[in-house]
């Protein structure tokens, strides 16, 4: 079993699980097409922007070196690192492309009531490629997170290396 030094810090653990809940919440509150302009999904915007807001402390904590040593070595550790990097990329790109899409549709974006500036000029007609990327990436991240969860469960119950405890407070 990993001892305390093989665990993520309490703040990283809280941010990890909060982010997972927010991503799920953003997915369930997502709307596409005309409905967005007529009745903007403000909860979707806020939950998604909260994911972005949490990336700042998360990256600072990570760069500050508060990450436990990997329990595995070699290709498995490298694959986990690459997988985590892809998840990080999605966690940043998704909210920004969503914000950009809303601005392009001429829909104003707020974060739990706080009005935010538009990222681009509005256009008539379809919002374009970034919007499509956002919609697809919104579902792809759930698939990636599902695979990531399966890997964590495999580590825990097949390799029995206590991986889940690395992301648990107790
Ligand atoms: C949307 C959902 C999720 C996202 C975006 C996500 C993202 C991430 C990321 C980026 C890391 C790497 C952290 C770092 O090194 O800085 C991580 C680690 C981890 N995640 Fe998730 N995660 C999600 C859901 C889950 C679920 C459902 C489980 C468990 C069933 C889980 C278990 C873990 C564990 C155990 C680690 C630590 C891995 C290690 O370094 O040994 N995650 N997660
Ligand atoms: C983790 C964060 C996010 C996830 C998982 C996510 C997911 C999704 C998904 C799956 C869709 C497609 C819905 C459908 O086709 O019915 C969508 C659409 C949309 N999202 Fe997000 N989103 C996130 C963050 C955001 C943010 C922060 C904003 C704005 C500030 C935003 C704005 C939009 C807009 C405007 C659409 C409609 C696009 C269109 O109709 O072309 N999203 N989102």
XYZ file of C-alpha atoms and ligand atoms in Angstrom:
256
model
C 0.000 0.000 0.000
C 1.341 3.464 -0.786
C 2.206 5.541 2.234
C 1.384 9.237 2.552
C 4.359 10.311 0.380
C 2.878 8.243 -2.473
C -0.357 10.145 -2.337
C -1.406 13.282 -4.121
C -1.716 16.269 -1.804
C -5.143 16.888 -0.271
C -5.646 19.956 -2.489
C -4.802 17.989 -5.670
C -7.210 15.230 -4.581
C -10.058 17.676 -3.919
C -9.446 19.407 -7.272
C -9.338 16.034 -9.110
C -12.719 14.843 -7.826
C -14.347 18.269 -8.058
C -13.182 18.525 -11.693
C -14.562 15.051 -12.472
C -17.985 16.080 -11.066
C -17.925 19.399 -12.956
C -17.084 17.713 -16.282
C -19.968 15.294 -15.762
C -22.263 18.193 -14.835
C -21.171 20.205 -17.901
C -21.877 17.202 -20.135
C -25.371 16.678 -18.706
C -26.269 20.365 -19.063
C -24.896 20.713 -22.645
C -27.230 21.921 -25.384
C -26.515 22.225 -29.081
C -27.890 24.181 -32.028
C -30.578 26.894 -31.996
C -31.576 26.304 -28.379
C -28.265 27.829 -27.277
C -29.049 31.211 -28.837
C -32.716 31.212 -27.745
C -32.189 29.944 -24.215
C -28.466 29.901 -23.305
C -27.475 26.975 -21.033
C -26.004 29.206 -18.309
C -25.389 26.291 -15.960
C -23.395 24.542 -18.713
C -21.268 27.668 -19.135
C -20.669 28.059 -15.381
C -19.828 24.403 -14.702
C -17.496 24.296 -17.723
C -15.782 27.560 -16.751
C -15.307 26.221 -13.213
C -13.273 23.384 -14.783
C -11.058 26.025 -16.415
C -10.789 28.057 -13.185
C -9.610 24.960 -11.287
C -6.869 24.282 -13.836
C -4.930 27.304 -12.606
C -4.320 26.113 -9.005
C -4.000 22.564 -10.315
C -1.158 23.449 -12.681
C 0.532 25.612 -10.042
C 0.406 22.718 -7.547
C 1.724 20.355 -10.185
C 4.577 22.598 -11.304
C 5.423 23.260 -7.657
C 6.351 19.573 -7.607
C 3.606 18.321 -5.342
C 3.032 15.105 -7.288
C 3.823 11.681 -5.808
C 6.396 9.423 -7.479
C 4.918 6.885 -9.907
C 4.523 3.418 -8.354
C 5.045 1.753 -11.767
C 8.038 2.067 -14.095
C 8.750 1.790 -17.816
C 6.107 1.917 -20.537
C 3.168 1.708 -18.124
C 4.313 4.834 -16.281
C 5.014 6.601 -19.599
C 1.548 5.665 -20.933
C -0.105 6.958 -17.740
C 1.835 10.223 -18.030
C 0.807 10.663 -21.675
C -2.829 9.826 -20.837
C -2.881 12.374 -18.024
C -1.344 15.007 -20.333
C -4.128 14.417 -22.880
C -6.753 14.803 -20.136
C -5.115 18.063 -19.038
C -5.200 19.301 -22.637
C -8.928 18.569 -22.919
C -9.654 20.199 -19.545
C -8.154 23.455 -20.842
C -9.236 23.331 -24.504
C -12.869 22.366 -23.849
C -13.942 25.399 -21.790
C -12.021 27.819 -24.032
C -13.539 26.429 -27.269
C -16.973 26.501 -25.583
C -16.537 30.140 -24.572
C -15.331 30.988 -28.085
C -18.335 29.161 -29.614
C -20.827 31.007 -27.423
C -19.203 34.344 -28.396
C -19.383 33.404 -32.072
C -23.087 32.630 -31.679
C -23.570 36.082 -30.129
C -24.513 34.539 -26.780
C -23.126 36.356 -23.746
C -21.242 34.199 -21.280
C -21.450 34.467 -17.511
C -19.749 32.580 -14.695
C -22.323 32.074 -11.925
C -23.737 35.543 -12.661
C -20.428 37.285 -13.386
C -20.539 38.657 -16.940
C -17.464 37.742 -19.031
C -16.201 39.422 -22.209
C -16.755 37.854 -25.652
C -13.733 36.023 -27.060
C -14.590 36.884 -30.674
C -17.017 38.805 -32.901
C -20.431 37.157 -33.441
C -21.218 35.702 -36.883
C -24.488 34.950 -38.670
C -25.296 31.312 -39.435
C -23.445 28.239 -38.244
C -20.743 28.840 -35.614
C -18.119 26.795 -37.531
C -15.250 24.403 -36.932
C -14.363 25.374 -33.344
C -17.983 24.709 -32.348
C -17.837 21.251 -33.894
C -14.519 20.560 -32.196
C -16.052 21.636 -28.876
C -19.125 19.421 -29.231
C -17.079 16.350 -30.180
C -14.366 16.975 -27.590
C -17.105 17.299 -24.952
C -18.064 13.685 -25.520
C -14.535 12.393 -26.208
C -13.355 13.601 -22.776
C -16.009 11.455 -21.123
C -14.814 8.403 -23.060
C -11.184 9.179 -22.144
C -12.129 9.680 -18.495
C -14.021 6.358 -18.573
C -10.921 4.564 -19.923
C -8.808 6.385 -17.332
C -11.155 5.184 -14.569
C -10.983 1.599 -15.927
C -7.170 1.790 -15.850
C -7.278 3.006 -12.245
C -9.605 0.118 -11.329
C -7.336 -2.379 -13.155
C -4.318 -1.067 -11.221
C -6.193 -1.283 -7.964
C -7.774 -4.713 -8.293
C -5.556 -6.622 -10.782
C -2.076 -5.187 -10.199
C -3.061 -4.490 -6.572
C -0.714 -1.515 -6.341
C -3.047 0.711 -4.333
C -3.444 3.277 -7.141
C -6.889 4.456 -6.016
C -5.473 5.376 -2.614
C -3.121 7.803 -4.352
C -6.207 9.852 -5.190
C -8.028 9.272 -1.852
C -7.983 11.488 1.193
C -8.072 8.520 3.599
C -13.844 13.543 -15.854
C -13.272 12.679 -15.035
C -11.787 12.637 -14.725
C -10.752 13.424 -15.165
C -10.806 14.616 -16.128
C -9.529 12.917 -14.533
C -8.241 13.444 -14.727
C -7.098 13.007 -14.110
C -5.771 13.558 -14.308
C -5.447 14.717 -15.270
C -4.915 12.896 -13.491
C -3.413 13.133 -13.350
C -3.168 14.013 -12.170
C -1.767 14.550 -12.119
O -0.792 13.770 -12.171
O -1.619 15.767 -12.007
C -5.689 11.905 -12.771
C -5.177 11.020 -11.837
C -5.905 9.987 -11.264
N -7.240 9.698 -11.470
Fe -8.523 10.759 -12.600
N -9.850 11.844 -13.729
C -11.214 11.630 -13.828
C -11.936 10.640 -13.193
C -11.398 9.621 -12.443
C -12.126 8.480 -11.922
C -13.626 8.227 -12.143
C -11.219 7.706 -11.223
C -11.396 6.401 -10.473
C -12.228 5.448 -10.739
C -9.946 8.384 -11.292
C -8.788 7.956 -10.667
C -7.564 8.563 -10.722
C -6.381 8.109 -9.995
C -6.307 6.911 -9.063
C -5.345 8.991 -10.338
C -3.900 8.937 -9.851
C -3.103 8.160 -10.838
C -1.661 8.061 -10.406
O -0.910 9.012 -10.593
O -1.292 7.022 -9.885
N -10.078 9.525 -12.045
N -7.013 11.981 -13.166
C -15.758 20.543 -19.269
C -16.401 21.469 -19.909
C -17.390 21.263 -21.040
C -17.932 20.115 -21.582
C -17.691 18.663 -21.166
C -18.818 20.533 -22.658
C -19.558 19.685 -23.464
C -20.381 20.068 -24.504
C -21.093 19.179 -25.393
C -21.055 17.635 -25.302
C -21.796 19.946 -26.284
C -22.698 19.440 -27.437
C -24.149 19.412 -27.022
C -25.107 19.003 -28.144
O -24.688 18.891 -29.305
O -26.301 18.794 -27.860
C -21.538 21.330 -25.951
C -22.076 22.408 -26.629
C -21.818 23.717 -26.326
N -21.049 24.195 -25.281
Fe -19.941 23.082 -24.010
N -18.808 21.913 -22.735
C -17.960 22.405 -21.764
C -17.676 23.731 -21.486
C -18.296 24.830 -22.095
C -18.072 26.225 -21.745
C -17.160 26.715 -20.618
C -18.858 26.980 -22.587
C -19.036 28.479 -22.668
C -18.538 29.331 -21.825
C -19.559 26.050 -23.472
C -20.421 26.432 -24.474
C -21.060 25.579 -25.343
C -21.872 26.018 -26.471
C -22.133 27.468 -26.887
C -22.343 24.851 -27.096
C -23.241 24.764 -28.353
C -22.391 24.595 -29.577
C -23.210 24.469 -30.863
O -24.426 24.332 -30.818
O -22.589 24.476 -31.936
N -19.195 24.762 -23.138
N -20.669 21.377 -24.867
